[in-house]
Short mmCIF file of C-alpha atoms in Angstrom, two decimals:
data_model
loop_
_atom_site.label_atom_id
_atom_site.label_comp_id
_atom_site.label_asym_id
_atom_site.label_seq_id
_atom_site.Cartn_x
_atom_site.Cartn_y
_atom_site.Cartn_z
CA UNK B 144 13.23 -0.25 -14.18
CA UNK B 145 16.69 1.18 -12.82
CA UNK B 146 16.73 5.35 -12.61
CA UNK B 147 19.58 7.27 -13.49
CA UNK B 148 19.95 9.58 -10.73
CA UNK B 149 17.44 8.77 -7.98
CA UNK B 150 19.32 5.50 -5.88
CA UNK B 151 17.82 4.94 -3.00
CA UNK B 152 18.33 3.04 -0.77
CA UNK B 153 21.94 2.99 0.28
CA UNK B 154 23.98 0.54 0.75
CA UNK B 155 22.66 0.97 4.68
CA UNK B 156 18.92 0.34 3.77
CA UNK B 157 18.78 4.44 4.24
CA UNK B 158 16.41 6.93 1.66
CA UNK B 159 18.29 10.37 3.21
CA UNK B 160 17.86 10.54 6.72
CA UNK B 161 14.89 7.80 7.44
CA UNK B 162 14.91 3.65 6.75
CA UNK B 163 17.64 1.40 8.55
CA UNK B 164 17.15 -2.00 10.58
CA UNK B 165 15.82 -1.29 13.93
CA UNK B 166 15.26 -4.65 15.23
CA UNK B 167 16.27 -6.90 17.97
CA UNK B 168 19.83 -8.47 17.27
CA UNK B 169 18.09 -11.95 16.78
CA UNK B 170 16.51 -11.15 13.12
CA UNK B 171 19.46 -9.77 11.66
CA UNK B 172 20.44 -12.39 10.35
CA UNK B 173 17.13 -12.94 8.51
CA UNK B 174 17.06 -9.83 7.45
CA UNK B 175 20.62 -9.95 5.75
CA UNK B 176 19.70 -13.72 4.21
CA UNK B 177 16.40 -12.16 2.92
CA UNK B 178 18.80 -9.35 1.55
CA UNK B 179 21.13 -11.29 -0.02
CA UNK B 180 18.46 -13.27 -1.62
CA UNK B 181 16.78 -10.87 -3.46
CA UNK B 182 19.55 -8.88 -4.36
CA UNK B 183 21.00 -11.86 -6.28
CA UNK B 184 17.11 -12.71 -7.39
CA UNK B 185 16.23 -9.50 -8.80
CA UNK B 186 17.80 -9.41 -11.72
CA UNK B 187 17.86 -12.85 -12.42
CA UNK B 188 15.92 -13.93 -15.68
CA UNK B 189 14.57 -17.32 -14.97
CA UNK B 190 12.89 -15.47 -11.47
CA UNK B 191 11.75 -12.45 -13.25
CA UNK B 192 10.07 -14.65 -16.46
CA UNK B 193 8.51 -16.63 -13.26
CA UNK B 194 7.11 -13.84 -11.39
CA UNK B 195 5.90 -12.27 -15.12
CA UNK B 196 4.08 -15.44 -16.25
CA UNK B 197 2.01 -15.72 -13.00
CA UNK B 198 0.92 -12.18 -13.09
CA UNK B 199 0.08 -12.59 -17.11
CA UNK B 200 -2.24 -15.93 -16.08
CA UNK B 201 -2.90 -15.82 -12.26
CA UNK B 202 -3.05 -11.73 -11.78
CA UNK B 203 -4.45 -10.97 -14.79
CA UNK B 204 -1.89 -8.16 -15.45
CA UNK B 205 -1.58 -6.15 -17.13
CA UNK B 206 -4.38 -3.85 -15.58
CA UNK B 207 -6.33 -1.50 -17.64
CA UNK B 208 -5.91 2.08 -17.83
CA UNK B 209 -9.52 3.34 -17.98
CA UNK B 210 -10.67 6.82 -18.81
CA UNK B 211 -13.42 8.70 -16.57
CA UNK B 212 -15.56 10.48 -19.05
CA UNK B 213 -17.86 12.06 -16.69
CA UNK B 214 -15.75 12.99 -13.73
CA UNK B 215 -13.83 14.30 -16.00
CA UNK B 216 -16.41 16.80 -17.62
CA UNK B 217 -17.31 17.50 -14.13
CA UNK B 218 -14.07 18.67 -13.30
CA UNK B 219 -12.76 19.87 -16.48
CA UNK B 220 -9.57 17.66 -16.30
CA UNK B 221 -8.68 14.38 -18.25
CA UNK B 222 -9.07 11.58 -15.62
CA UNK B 223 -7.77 7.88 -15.89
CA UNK B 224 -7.90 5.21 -13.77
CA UNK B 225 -5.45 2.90 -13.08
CA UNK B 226 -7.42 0.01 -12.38
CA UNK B 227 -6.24 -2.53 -9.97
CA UNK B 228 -9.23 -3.53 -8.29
CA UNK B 229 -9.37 -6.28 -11.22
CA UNK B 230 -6.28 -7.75 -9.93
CA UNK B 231 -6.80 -11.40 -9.06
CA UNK B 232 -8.08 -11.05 -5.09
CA UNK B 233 -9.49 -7.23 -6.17
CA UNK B 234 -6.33 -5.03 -4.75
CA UNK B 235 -2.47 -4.38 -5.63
CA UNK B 236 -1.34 -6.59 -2.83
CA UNK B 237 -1.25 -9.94 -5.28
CA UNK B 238 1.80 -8.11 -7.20
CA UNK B 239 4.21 -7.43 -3.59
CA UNK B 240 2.66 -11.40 -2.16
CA UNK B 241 3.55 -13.19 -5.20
CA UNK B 242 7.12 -11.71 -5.69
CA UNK B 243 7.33 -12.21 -2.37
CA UNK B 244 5.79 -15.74 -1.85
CA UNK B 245 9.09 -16.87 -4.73
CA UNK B 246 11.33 -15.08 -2.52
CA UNK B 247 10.00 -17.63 0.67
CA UNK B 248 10.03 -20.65 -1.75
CA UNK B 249 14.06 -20.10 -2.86
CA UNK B 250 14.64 -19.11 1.18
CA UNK B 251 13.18 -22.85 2.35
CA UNK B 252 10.51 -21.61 4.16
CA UNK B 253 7.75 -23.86 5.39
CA UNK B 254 5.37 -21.01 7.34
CA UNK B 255 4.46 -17.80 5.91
CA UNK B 256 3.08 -15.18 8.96
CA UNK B 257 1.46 -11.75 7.63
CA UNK B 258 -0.55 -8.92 9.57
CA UNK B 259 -3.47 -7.10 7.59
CA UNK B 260 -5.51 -4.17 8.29
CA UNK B 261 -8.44 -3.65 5.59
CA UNK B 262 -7.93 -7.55 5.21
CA UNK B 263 -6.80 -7.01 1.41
CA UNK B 264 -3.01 -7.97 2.05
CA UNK B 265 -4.13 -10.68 4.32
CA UNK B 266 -6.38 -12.14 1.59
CA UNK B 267 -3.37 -12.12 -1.45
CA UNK B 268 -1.11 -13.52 1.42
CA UNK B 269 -3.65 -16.36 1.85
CA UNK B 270 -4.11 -16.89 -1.86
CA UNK B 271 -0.65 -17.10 -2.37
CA UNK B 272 -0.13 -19.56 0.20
CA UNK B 273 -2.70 -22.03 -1.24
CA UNK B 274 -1.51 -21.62 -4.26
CA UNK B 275 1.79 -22.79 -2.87
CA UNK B 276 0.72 -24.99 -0.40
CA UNK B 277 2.23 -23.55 2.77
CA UNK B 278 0.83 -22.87 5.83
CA UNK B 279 -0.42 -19.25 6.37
CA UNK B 280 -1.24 -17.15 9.92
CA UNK B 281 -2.55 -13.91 9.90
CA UNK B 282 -2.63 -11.28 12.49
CA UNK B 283 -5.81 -8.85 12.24
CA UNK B 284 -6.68 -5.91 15.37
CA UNK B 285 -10.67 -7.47 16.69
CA UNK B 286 -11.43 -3.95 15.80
CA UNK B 287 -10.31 -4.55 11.63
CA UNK B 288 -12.05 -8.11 11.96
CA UNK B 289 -15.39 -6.63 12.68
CA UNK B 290 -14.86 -4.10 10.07
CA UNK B 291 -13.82 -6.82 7.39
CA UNK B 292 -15.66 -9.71 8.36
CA UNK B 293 -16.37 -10.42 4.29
CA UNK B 294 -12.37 -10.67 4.08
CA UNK B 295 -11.58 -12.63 6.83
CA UNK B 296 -14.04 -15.47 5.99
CA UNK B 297 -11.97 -15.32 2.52
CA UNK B 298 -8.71 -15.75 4.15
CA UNK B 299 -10.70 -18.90 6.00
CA UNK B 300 -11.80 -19.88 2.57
CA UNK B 301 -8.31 -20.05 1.44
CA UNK B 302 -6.98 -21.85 4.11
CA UNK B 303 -5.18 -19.02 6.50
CA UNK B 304 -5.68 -19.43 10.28
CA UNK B 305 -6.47 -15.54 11.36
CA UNK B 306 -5.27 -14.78 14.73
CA UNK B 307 -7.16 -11.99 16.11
CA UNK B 308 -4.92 -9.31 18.18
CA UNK B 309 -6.96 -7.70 21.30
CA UNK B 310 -4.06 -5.24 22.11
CA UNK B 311 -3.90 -1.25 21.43
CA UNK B 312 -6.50 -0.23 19.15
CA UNK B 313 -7.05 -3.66 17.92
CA UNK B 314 -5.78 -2.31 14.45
CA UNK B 315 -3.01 -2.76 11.72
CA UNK B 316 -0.44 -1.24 14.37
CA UNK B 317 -1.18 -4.24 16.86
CA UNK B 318 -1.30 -6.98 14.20
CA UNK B 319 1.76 -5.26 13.31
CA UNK B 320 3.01 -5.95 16.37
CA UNK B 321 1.98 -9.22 16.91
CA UNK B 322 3.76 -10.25 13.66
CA UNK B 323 6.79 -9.42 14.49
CA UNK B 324 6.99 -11.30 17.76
CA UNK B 325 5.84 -14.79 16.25
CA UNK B 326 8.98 -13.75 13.67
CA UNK B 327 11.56 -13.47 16.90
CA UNK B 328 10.29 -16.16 17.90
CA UNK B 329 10.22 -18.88 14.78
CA UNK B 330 12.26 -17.22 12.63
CA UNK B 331 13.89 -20.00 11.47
CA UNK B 332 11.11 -21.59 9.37
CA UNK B 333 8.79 -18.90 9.15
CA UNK B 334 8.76 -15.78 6.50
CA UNK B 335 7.32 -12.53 7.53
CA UNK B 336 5.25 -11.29 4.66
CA UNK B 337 5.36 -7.78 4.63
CA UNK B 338 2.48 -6.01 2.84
CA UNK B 339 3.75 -2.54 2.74
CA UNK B 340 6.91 -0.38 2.25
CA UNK B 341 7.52 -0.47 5.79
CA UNK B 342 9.32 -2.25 8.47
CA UNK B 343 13.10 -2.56 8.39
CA UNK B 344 15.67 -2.54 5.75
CA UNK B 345 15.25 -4.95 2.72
CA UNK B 346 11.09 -4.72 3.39
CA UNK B 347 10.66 -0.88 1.83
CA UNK B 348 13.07 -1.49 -1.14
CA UNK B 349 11.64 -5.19 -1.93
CA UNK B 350 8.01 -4.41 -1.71
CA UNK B 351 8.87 -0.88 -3.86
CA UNK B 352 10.01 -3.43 -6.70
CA UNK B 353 7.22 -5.41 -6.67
CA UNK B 354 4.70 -2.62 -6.70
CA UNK B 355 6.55 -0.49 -9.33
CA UNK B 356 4.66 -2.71 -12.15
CA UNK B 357 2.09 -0.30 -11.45
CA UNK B 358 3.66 2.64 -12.56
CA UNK B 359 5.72 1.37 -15.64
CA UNK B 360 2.22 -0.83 -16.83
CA UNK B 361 0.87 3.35 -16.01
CA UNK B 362 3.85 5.01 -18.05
CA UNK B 363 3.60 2.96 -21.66
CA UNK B 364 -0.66 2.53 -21.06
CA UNK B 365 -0.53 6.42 -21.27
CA UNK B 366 1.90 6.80 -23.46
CA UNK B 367 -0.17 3.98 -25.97
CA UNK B 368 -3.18 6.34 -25.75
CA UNK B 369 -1.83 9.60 -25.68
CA UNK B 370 1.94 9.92 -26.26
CA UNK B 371 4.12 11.73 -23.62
CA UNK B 372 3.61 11.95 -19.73
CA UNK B 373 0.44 12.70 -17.86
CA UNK B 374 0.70 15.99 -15.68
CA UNK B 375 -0.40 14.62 -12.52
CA UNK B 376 -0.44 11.11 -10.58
CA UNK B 377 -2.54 10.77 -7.52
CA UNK B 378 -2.56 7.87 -4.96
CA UNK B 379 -3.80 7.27 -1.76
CA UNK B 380 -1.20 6.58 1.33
CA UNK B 381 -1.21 4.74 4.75
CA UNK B 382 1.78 2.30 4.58
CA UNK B 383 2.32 3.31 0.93
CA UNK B 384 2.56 0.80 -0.94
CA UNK B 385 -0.02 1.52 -4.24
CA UNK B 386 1.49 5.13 -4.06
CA UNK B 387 4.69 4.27 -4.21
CA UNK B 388 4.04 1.67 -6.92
CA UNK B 389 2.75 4.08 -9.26
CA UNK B 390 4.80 7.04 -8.28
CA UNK B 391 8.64 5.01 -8.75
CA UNK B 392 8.65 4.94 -12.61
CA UNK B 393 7.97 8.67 -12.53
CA UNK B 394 10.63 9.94 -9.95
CA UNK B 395 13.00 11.63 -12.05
CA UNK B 396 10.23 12.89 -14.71
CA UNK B 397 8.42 16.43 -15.00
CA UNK B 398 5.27 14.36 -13.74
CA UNK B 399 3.65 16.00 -10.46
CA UNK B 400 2.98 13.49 -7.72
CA UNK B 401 0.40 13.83 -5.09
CA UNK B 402 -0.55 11.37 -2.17
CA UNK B 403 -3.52 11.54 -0.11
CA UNK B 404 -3.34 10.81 3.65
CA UNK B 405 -6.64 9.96 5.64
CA UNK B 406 -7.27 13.08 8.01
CA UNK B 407 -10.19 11.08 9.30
CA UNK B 408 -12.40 13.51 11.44
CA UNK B 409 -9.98 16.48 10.59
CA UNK B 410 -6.75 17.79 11.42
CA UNK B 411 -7.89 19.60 14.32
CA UNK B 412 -8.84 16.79 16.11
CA UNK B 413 -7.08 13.94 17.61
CA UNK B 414 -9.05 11.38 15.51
CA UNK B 415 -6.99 11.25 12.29
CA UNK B 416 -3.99 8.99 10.55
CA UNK B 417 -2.39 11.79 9.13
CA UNK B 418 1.32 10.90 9.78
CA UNK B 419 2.92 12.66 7.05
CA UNK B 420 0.95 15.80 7.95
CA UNK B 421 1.06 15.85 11.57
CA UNK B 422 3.84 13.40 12.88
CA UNK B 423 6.83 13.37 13.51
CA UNK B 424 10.32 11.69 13.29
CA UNK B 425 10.89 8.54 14.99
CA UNK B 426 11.10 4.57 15.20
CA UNK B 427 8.55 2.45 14.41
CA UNK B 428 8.43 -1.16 13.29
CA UNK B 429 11.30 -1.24 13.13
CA UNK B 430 12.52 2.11 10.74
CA UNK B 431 13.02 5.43 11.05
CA UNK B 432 10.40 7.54 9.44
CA UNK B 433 7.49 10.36 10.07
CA UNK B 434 4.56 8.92 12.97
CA UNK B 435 2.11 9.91 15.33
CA UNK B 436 3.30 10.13 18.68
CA UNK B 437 3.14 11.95 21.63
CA UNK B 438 5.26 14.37 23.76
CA UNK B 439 6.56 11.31 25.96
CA UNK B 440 7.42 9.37 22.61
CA UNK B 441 4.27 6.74 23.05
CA UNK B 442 2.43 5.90 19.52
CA UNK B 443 -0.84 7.97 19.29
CA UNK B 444 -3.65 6.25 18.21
CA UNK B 445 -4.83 6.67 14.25
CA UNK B 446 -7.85 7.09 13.22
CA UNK B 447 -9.67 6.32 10.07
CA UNK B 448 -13.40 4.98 8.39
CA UNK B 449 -10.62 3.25 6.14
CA UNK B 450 -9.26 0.11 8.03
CA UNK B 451 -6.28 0.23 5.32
CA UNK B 452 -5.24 3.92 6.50
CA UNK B 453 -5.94 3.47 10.07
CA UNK B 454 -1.97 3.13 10.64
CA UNK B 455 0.49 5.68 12.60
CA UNK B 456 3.42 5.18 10.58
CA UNK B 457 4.47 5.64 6.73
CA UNK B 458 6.90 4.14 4.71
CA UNK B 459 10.57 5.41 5.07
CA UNK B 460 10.81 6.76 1.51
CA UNK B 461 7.66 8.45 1.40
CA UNK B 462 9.14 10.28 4.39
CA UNK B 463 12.15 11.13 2.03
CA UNK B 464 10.17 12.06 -0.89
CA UNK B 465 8.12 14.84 1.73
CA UNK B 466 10.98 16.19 3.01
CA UNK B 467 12.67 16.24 -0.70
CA UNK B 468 9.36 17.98 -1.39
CA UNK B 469 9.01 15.50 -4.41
CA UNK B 470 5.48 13.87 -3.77
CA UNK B 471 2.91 16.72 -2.32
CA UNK B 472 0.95 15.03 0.85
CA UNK B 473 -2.43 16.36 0.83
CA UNK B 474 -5.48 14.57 3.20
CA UNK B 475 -9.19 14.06 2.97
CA UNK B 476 -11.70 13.57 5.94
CA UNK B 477 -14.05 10.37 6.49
CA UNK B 478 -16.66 12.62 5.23
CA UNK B 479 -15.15 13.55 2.37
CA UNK B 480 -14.27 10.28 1.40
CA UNK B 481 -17.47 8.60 1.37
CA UNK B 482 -18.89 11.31 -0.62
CA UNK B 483 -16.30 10.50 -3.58
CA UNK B 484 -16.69 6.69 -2.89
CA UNK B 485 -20.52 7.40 -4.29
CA UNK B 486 -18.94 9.97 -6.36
CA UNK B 487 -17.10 7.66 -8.54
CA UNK B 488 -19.46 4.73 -8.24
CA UNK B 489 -22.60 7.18 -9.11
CA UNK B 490 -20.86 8.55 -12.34
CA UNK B 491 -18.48 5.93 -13.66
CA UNK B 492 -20.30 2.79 -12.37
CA UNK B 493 -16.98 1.72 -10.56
CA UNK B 494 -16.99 1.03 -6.82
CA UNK B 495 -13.76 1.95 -5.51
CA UNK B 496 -12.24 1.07 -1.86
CA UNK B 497 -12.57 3.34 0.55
CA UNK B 498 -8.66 3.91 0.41
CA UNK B 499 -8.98 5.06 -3.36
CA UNK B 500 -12.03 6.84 -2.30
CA UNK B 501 -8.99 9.31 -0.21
CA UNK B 502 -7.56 10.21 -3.56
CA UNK B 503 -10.63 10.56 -5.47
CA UNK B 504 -12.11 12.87 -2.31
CA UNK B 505 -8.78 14.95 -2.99
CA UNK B 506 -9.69 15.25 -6.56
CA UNK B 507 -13.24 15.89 -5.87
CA UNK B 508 -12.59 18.56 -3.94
CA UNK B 509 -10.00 20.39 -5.78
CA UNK B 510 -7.58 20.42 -3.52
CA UNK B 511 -4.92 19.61 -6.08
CA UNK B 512 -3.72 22.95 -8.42
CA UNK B 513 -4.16 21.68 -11.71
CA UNK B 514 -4.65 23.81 -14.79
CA UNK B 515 -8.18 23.15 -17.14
CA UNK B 516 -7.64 19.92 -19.02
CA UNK B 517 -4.44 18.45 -17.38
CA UNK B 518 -3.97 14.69 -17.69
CA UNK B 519 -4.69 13.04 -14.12
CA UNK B 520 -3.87 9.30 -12.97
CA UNK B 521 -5.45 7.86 -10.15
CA UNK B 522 -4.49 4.83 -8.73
CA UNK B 523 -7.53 2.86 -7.99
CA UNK B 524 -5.93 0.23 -5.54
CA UNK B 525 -8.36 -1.58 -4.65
CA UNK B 526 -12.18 -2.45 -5.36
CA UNK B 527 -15.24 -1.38 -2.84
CA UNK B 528 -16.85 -4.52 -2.03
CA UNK B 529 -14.72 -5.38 1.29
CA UNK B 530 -16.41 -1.26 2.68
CA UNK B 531 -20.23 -1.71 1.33
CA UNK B 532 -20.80 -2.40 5.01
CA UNK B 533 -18.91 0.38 6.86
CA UNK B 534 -20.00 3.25 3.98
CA UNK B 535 -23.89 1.66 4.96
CA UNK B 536 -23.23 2.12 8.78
CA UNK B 537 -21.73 5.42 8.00
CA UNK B 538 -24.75 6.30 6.09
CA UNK B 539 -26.94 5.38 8.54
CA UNK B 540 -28.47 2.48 6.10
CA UNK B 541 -29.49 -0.72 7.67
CA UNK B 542 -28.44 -3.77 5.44
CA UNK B 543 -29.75 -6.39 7.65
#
């Protein structure tokens, strides 16, 4: 939906300061092609009833807006759900991979690469493939693949050829890495599949659009049920992506935004992914944003029990929208996030992923300053089955 006021990016791929193409001289030229192509694609009818149709019949979109009796009493606030863990491949990242997958198909592309951290991006980039029929790699840190093993035998299922990356930490920031050197490399029949709003200039802005179905299926399911705006959105954030999604439709509204960074074993340690929180400016795959690095420059290590969080970086607008003072970036610990991932399973009989589980821990604890009865929307990215494992080791349960 096009804003009045807020227009970002420039013309330069910029949101304020952060954004931009910083990338070796040989993708340009893919970049501006894969610019040029959606710009003339976006707003084209016969692409958009496309994209709309498969989301309607393959997605299953639109996704419900669910209210949370019970956590709601506990809390004395009205809390809804946005609900897309019952998405077609259980996350948001089917509605960024299939707008994107159409983008590949009108660019000629024969080989779609991807990298994926909780495995959820790397499992819509899979199904999109088969659905399409082209060939599919994936990049995944060892350390994510033991983590995920339930998703990477999906991508398998679907046909994807996971390469596992042994770098680093042997996380998202190393697949990341990985991906983009197959892309120098065969970037002239290959399409890098970006799964979040990172990454250079047209990636933020492109997967932004994709996402922001979210927040305008958010904005008319609320206003359906209640009339007017909720007080309060709330969204998890490593890349971005689901926050962002929700949170675009609701820029230039009087409609609080909060997102909720993983602060893994707590700020005052070194073992945390809290980039917004603790970073700093800098490049990083290939943008200018906040990240975790160190006095000589050199990435610092994330940490999180969330494999989707577990990233240094965030996306260039988010970086904007902190510094704007537009979102608030709040965090929750490990801890704290597997007590609201049985929180909400427990008292609503919904299993979130351990990413939602961030927001929901933010909520839990009342670290947000709501008044009695405000209206609350959580985006509930993704669904829980993919972390029964790691919540069990956590736990100390054996499942064998």
């Amino acid at each position: 939906m096009p804003l009045k006021s807020y227009n970002y990016p420039d013309a330069r791929g910029h949101y304020g300061e952060f954004g931009g193409k910083y990338v070796p001289e040989t993708l340009i030229p893919a970049l501006e092609e894969l610019e040029s192509v959606y710009n003339q694609l976006k707003d084209d009818d016969a692409f958009q009833e496309e994209l709309n149709e498969l989301h309607r019949n393959y997605t299953g979109r639109p996704s419900p807006l669910t209210f949370a009796p019970r956590i709601s009493e506990e809390l004395s606030l009205n809390i809804w759900l946005k609900r897309e863990d019952l998405n077609h491949t259980g996350a948001h990242k089917i509605n960024n991979t299939l707008g994107q997958i159409l983008l590949a198909k009108k660019m000629g592309k024969s080989r779609i690469i991807a990298e994926t951290g909780a495995g959820q991006h790397g499992v819509a980039t899979a199904t999109v493939a088969a659905k399409f029929g082209l060939q599919c790699i994936v990049y995944m840190g060892e350390e994510d693949i033991r983590r995920q093993s339930l998703n990477v035998f999906r991508m398998e299922l679907l046909g994807a050829e996971v390469r596992p990356v042994d770098s680093g930490s042997k996380t998202l920031k190393d697949a990341t890495n990985e991906a983009i050197r197959d892309w120098v490399t065969n970037v002239e029949d290959t399409y890098y599949l970006i799964g979040s709003v990172v990454g250079p200039h047209p990636y933020p802005m492109i997967v932004r659009d994709f996402q922001a179905i979210i927040g305008e299926e958010t904005r008319s399911q609320f206003a359906e049920k209640n009339g007017g705006l909720p007080d309060a959105l709330l969204a998890c954030v490593g890349g971005g992506s689901n926050a962002i999604g929700m949170f675009y439709p609701f820029i230039e509204d009087d409609v609080r935004m909060y997102a909720v960074e993983a602060s893994g074993l707590g700020l005052n340690t070194d073992k945390h992914a809290a980039s917004i929180t603790l970073g700093s400016h800098g490049v990083f795959h290939g943008a200018y944003s906040y990240l975790l690095q160190n006095d000589d420059g050199q990435v610092q290590l994330p940490h999180s029990i969330s494999a989707g969080l577990d990233y240094p970086g965030i996306g260039p607008e988010h970086s904007h929208l902190k510094t704007t003072e537009r979102v608030t970036y709040i965090d929750a610990t490990d801890e704290e996030s597997v007590e609201a991932f049985q929180w909400l399973s427990e008292k609503e009989g919904i299993i979130p992923a351990l990413e939602s589980a961030h927001a929901l821990a933010a909520l839990q604890q009342q670290k947000l300053d709501l008044p009695d009865g405000s209206s609350v929307i959580v985006n509930l990215s993704g669904r829980g089955d993919k972390d029964v494992n790691a919540v069990a080791d956590y736990l100390g349960k054996d499942l064998s």
